PDB file of C-alpha atoms in Angstrom:
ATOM      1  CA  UNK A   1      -0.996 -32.905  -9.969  1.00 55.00           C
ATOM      2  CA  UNK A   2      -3.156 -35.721 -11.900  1.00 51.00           C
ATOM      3  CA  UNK A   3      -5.246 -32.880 -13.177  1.00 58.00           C
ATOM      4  CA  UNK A   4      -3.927 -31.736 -16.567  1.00 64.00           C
ATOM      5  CA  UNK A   5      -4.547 -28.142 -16.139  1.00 64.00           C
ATOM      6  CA  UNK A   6      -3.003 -25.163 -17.028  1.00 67.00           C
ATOM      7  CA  UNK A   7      -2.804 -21.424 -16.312  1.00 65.00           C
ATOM      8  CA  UNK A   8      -3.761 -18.844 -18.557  1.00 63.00           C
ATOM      9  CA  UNK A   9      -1.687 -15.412 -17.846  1.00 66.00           C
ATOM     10  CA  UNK A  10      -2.078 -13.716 -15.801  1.00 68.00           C
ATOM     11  CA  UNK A  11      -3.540 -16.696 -13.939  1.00 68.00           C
ATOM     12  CA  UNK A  12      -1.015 -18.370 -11.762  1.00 72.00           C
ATOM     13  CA  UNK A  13      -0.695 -22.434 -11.496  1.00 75.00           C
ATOM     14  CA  UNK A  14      -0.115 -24.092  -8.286  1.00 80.00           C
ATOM     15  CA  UNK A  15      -0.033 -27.423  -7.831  1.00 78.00           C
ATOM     16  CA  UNK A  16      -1.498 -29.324  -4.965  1.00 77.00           C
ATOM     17  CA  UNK A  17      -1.513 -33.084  -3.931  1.00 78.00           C
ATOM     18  CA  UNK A  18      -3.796 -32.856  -0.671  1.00 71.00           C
ATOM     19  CA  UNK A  19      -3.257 -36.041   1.101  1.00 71.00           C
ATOM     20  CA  UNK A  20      -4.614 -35.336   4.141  1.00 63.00           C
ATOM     21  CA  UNK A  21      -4.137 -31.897   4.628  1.00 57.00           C
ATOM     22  CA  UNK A  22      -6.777 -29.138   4.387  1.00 64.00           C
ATOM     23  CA  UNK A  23      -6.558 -26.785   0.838  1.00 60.00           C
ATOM     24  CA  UNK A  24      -7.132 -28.237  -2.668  1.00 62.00           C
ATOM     25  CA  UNK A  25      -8.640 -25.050  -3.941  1.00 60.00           C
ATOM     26  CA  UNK A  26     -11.791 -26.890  -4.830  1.00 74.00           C
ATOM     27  CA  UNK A  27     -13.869 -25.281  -1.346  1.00 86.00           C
ATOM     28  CA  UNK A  28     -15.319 -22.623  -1.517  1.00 93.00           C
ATOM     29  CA  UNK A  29     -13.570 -21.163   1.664  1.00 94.00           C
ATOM     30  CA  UNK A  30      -9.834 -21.091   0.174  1.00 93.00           C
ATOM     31  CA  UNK A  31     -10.856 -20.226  -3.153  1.00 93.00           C
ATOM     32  CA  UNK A  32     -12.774 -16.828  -1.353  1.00 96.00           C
ATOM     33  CA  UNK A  33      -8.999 -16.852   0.645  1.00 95.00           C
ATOM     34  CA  UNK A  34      -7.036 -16.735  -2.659  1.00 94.00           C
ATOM     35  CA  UNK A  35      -9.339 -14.212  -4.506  1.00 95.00           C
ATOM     36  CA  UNK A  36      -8.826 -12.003  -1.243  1.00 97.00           C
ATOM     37  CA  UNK A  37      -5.156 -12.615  -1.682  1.00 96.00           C
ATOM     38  CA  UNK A  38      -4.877 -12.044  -4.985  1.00 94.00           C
ATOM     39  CA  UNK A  39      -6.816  -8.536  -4.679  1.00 95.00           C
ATOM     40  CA  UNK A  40      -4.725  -7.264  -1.784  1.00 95.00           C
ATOM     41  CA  UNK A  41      -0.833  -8.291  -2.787  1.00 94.00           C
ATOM     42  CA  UNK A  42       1.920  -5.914  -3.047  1.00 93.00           C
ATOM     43  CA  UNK A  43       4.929  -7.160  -4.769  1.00 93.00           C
ATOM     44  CA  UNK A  44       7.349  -7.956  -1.777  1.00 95.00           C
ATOM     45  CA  UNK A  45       5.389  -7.963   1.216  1.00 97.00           C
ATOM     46  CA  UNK A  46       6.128 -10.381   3.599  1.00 97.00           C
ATOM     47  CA  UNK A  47       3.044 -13.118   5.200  1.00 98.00           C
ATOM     48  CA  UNK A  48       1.797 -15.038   7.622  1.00 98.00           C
ATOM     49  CA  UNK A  49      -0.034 -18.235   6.387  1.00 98.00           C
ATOM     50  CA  UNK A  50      -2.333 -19.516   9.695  1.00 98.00           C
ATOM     51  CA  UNK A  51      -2.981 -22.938   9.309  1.00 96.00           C
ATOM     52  CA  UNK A  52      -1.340 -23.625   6.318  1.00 95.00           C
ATOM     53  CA  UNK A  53      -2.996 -27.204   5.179  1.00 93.00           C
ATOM     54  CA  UNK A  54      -1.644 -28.519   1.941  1.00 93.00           C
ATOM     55  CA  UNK A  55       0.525 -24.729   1.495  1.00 95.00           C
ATOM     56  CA  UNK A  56      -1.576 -23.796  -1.088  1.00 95.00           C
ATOM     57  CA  UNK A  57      -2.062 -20.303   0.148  1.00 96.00           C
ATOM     58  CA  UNK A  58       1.231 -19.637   0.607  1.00 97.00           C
ATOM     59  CA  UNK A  59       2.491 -21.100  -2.898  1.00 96.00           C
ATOM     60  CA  UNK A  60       0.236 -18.705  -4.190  1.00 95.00           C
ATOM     61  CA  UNK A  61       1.236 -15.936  -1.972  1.00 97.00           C
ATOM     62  CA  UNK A  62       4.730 -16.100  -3.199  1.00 96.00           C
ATOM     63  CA  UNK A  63       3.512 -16.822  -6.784  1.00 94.00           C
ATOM     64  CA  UNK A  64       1.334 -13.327  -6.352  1.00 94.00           C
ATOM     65  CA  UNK A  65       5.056 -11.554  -5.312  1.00 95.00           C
ATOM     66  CA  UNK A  66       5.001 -12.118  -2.169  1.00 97.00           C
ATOM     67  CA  UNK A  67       8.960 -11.819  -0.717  1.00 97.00           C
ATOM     68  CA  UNK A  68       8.574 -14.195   2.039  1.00 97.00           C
ATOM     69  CA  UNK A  69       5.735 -16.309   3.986  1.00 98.00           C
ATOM     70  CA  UNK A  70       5.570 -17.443   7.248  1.00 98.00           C
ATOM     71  CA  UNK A  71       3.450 -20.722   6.985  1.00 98.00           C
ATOM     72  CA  UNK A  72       2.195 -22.636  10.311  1.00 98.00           C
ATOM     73  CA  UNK A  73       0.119 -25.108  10.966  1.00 96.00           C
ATOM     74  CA  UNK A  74      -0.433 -27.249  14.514  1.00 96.00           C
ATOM     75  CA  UNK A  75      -0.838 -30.570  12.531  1.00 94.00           C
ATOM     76  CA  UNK A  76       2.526 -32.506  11.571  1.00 95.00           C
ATOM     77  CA  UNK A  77       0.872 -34.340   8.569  1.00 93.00           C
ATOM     78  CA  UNK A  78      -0.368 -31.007   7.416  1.00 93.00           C
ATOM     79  CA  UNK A  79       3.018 -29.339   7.756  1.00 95.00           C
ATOM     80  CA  UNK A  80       4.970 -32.391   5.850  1.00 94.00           C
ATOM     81  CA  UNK A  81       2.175 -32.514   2.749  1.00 93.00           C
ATOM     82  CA  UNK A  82       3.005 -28.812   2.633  1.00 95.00           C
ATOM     83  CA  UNK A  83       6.477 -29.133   1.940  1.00 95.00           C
ATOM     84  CA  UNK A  84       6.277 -31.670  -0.508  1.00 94.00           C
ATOM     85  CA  UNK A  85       3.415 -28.958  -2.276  1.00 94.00           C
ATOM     86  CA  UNK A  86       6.249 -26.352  -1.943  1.00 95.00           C
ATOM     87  CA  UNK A  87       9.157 -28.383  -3.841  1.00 95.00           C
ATOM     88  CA  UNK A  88       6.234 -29.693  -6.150  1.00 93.00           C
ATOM     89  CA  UNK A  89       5.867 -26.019  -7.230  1.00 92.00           C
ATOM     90  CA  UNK A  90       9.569 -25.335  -7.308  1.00 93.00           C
ATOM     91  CA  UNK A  91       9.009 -22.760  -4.119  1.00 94.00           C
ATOM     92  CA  UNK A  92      12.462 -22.393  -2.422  1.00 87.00           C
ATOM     93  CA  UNK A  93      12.552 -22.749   1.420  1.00 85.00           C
ATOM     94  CA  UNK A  94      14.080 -19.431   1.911  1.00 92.00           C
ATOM     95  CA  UNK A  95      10.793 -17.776   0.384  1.00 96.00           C
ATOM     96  CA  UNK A  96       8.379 -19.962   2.828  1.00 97.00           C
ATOM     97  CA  UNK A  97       9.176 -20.794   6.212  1.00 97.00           C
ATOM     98  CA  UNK A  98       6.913 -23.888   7.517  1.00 97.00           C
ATOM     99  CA  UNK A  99       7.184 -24.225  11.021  1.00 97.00           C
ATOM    100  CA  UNK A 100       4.589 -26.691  13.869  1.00 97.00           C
ATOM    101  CA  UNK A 101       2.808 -24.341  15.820  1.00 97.00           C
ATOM    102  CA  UNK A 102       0.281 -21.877  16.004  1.00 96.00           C
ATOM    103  CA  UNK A 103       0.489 -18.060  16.250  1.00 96.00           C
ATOM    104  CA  UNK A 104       2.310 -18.268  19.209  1.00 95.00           C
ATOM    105  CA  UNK A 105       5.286 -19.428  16.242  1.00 95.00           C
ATOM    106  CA  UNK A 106       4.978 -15.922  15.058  1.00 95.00           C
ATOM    107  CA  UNK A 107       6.070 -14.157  17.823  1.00 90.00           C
ATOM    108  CA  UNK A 108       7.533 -10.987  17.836  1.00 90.00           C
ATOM    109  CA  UNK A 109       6.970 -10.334  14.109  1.00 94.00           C
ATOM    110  CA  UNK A 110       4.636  -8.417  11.933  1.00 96.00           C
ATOM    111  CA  UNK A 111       3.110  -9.331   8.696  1.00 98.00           C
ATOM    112  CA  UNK A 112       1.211  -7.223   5.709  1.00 97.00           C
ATOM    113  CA  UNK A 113      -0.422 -10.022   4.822  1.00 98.00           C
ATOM    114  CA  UNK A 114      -1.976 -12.605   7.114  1.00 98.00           C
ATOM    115  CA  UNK A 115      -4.445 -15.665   5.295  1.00 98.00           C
ATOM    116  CA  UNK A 116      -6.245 -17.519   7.640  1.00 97.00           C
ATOM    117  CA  UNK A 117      -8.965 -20.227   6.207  1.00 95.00           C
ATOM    118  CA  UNK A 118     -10.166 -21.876   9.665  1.00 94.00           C
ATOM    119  CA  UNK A 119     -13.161 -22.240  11.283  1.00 93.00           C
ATOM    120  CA  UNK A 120     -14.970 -19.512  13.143  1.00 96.00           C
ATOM    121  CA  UNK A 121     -14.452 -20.986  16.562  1.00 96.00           C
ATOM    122  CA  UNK A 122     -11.344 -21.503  16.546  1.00 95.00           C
ATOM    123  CA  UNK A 123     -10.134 -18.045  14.903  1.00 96.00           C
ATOM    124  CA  UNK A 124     -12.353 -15.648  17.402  1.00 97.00           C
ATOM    125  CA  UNK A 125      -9.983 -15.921  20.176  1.00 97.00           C
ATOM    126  CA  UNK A 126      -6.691 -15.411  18.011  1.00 97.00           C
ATOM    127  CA  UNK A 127      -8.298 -12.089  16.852  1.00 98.00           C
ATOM    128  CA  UNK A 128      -6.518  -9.478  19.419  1.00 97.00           C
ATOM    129  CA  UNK A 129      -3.481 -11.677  18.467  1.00 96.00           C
ATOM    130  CA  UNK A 130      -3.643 -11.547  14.749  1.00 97.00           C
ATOM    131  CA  UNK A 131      -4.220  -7.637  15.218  1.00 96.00           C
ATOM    132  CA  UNK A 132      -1.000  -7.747  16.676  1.00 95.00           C
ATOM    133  CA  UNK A 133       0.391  -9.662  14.072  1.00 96.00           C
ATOM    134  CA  UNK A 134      -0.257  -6.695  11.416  1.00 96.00           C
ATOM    135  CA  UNK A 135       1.733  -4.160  10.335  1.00 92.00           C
ATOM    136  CA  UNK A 136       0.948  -0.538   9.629  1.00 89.00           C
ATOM    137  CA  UNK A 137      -1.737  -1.183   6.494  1.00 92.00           C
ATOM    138  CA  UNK A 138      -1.736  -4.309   6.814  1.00 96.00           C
ATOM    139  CA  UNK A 139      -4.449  -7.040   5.677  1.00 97.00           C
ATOM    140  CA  UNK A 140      -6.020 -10.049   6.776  1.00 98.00           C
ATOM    141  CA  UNK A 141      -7.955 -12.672   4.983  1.00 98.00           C
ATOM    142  CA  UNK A 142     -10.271 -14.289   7.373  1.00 98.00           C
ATOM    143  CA  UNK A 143     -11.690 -17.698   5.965  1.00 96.00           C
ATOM    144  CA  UNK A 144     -14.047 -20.952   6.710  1.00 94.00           C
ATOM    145  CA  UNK A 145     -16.535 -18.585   7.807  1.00 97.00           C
ATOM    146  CA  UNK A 146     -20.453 -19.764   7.661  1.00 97.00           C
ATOM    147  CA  UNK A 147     -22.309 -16.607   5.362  1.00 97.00           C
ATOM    148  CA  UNK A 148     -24.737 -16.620   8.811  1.00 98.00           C
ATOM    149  CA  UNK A 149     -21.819 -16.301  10.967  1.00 97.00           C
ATOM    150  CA  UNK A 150     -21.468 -12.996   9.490  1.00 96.00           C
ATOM    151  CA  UNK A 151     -23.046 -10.762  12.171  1.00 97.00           C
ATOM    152  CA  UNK A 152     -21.417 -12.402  15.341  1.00 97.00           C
ATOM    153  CA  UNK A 153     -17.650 -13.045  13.984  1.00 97.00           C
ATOM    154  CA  UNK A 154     -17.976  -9.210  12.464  1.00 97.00           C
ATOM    155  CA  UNK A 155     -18.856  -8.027  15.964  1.00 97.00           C
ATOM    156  CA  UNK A 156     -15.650 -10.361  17.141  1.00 97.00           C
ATOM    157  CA  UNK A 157     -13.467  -8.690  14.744  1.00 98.00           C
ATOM    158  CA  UNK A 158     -14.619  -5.403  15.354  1.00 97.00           C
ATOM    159  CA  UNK A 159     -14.042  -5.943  19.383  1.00 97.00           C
ATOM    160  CA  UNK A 160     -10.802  -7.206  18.690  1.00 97.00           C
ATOM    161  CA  UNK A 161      -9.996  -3.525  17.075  1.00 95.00           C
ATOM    162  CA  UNK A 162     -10.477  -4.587  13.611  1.00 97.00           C
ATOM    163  CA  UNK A 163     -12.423  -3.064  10.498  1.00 97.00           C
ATOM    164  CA  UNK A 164     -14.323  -5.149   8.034  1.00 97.00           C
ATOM    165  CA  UNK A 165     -13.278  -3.815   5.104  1.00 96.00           C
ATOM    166  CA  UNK A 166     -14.479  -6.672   2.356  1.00 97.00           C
ATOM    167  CA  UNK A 167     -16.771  -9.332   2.650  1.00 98.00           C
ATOM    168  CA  UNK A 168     -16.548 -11.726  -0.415  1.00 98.00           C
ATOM    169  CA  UNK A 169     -19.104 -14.639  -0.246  1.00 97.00           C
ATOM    170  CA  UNK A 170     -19.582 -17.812  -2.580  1.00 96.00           C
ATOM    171  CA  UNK A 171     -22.398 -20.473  -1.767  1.00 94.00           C
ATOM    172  CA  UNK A 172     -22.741 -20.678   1.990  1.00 97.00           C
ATOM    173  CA  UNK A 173     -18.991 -19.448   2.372  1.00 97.00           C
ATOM    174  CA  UNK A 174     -17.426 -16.260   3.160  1.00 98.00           C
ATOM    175  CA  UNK A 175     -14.170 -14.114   3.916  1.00 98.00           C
ATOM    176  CA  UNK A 176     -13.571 -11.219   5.683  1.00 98.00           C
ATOM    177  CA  UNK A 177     -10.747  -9.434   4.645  1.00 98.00           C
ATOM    178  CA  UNK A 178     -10.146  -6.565   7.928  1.00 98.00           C
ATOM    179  CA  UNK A 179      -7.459  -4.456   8.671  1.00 97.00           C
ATOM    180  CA  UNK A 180      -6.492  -2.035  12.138  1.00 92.00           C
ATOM    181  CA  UNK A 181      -8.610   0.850  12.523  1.00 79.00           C
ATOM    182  CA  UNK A 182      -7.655   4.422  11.422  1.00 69.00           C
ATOM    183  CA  UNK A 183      -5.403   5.694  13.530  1.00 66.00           C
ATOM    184  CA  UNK A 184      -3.721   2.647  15.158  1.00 69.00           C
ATOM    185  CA  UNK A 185      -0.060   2.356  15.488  1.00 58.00           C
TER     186      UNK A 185
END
């Protein structure tokens, strides 16, 4: 907010005082997460934000059109920075749910967007669950992924029943952006 900057249409502006939460827009990683987001929003779809840090990916999701976003996070401080990024960019609750948890907090719904900017460890075992997660055409944005983690997290993804479908990479970063495979209901 210090930073006198402003968008250019049809750039969007959002607003982030980071405290100690994860997602200024200034790494690599959730700038890759937000380009990926940007290329594959539908006005009115409905998302899941995993991890949500500062908000910053959802703020932008519903900036983009999104209808509503589901925006979790398993850190407290994270999830209380992210609310204050929300009513600094005038983003009403009932467009962005933030909720403590992890997917598990998503239960029984489907998404046809799902960011996720977290490290490589720690997202290969939520794969079969994120698949889950998605809805018929549905897209995820996989982030904080190493470019030479590549090979082994695209083999994860693809035994979880996922298809690469995009790979955007800046410096040492990438993001995979995957959906289901042909066929799957």
């Amino acid at each position: 907010s210090w930073l006198p900057v402003r968008a250019v249409p049809p750039q969007i502006e959002v607003t982030i005082d980071p405290k100690m939460a994860f997602g200024t827009g200034g790494h690599a990683s959730t700038r890759l997460c937000l380009r990926a987001l940007e290329a594959a929003m539908a006005p009115g779809v409905c998302c899941l934000d995993l991890g949500t840090g500062s908000g910053i990916l959802a703020i932008a999701a519903i900036r983009l059109g999104a209808r509503f976003v589901l925006a979790l996070d398993t850190d407290p401080q994270a999830i209380a920075n992210a609310r204050e990024n929300l009513a600094l960019n005038g983003v009403a609750d009932d467009r962005v749910a933030l909720r403590l948890g992890g997917l598990e907090a998503a239960s029984g719904h489907t998404f046809q967007l799902i960011t996720a900017n977290i490290q490589s460890s720690v997202l290969a075992p939520l794969l079969p669950d994120l698949r889950r997660r998605l809805g018929p055409g549905a897209r995820l944005m996989l982030s904080g992924l190493l470019a030479r983690e590549e090979g082994p997290f695209g083999a994860a993804v693809s035994a979880a029943g996922l298809v690469v479908q995009r790979t955007l990479a800046e410096d040492e970063w990438i993001c995979l952006v995957a959906g289901r495979e042909a066929g799957d209901a």
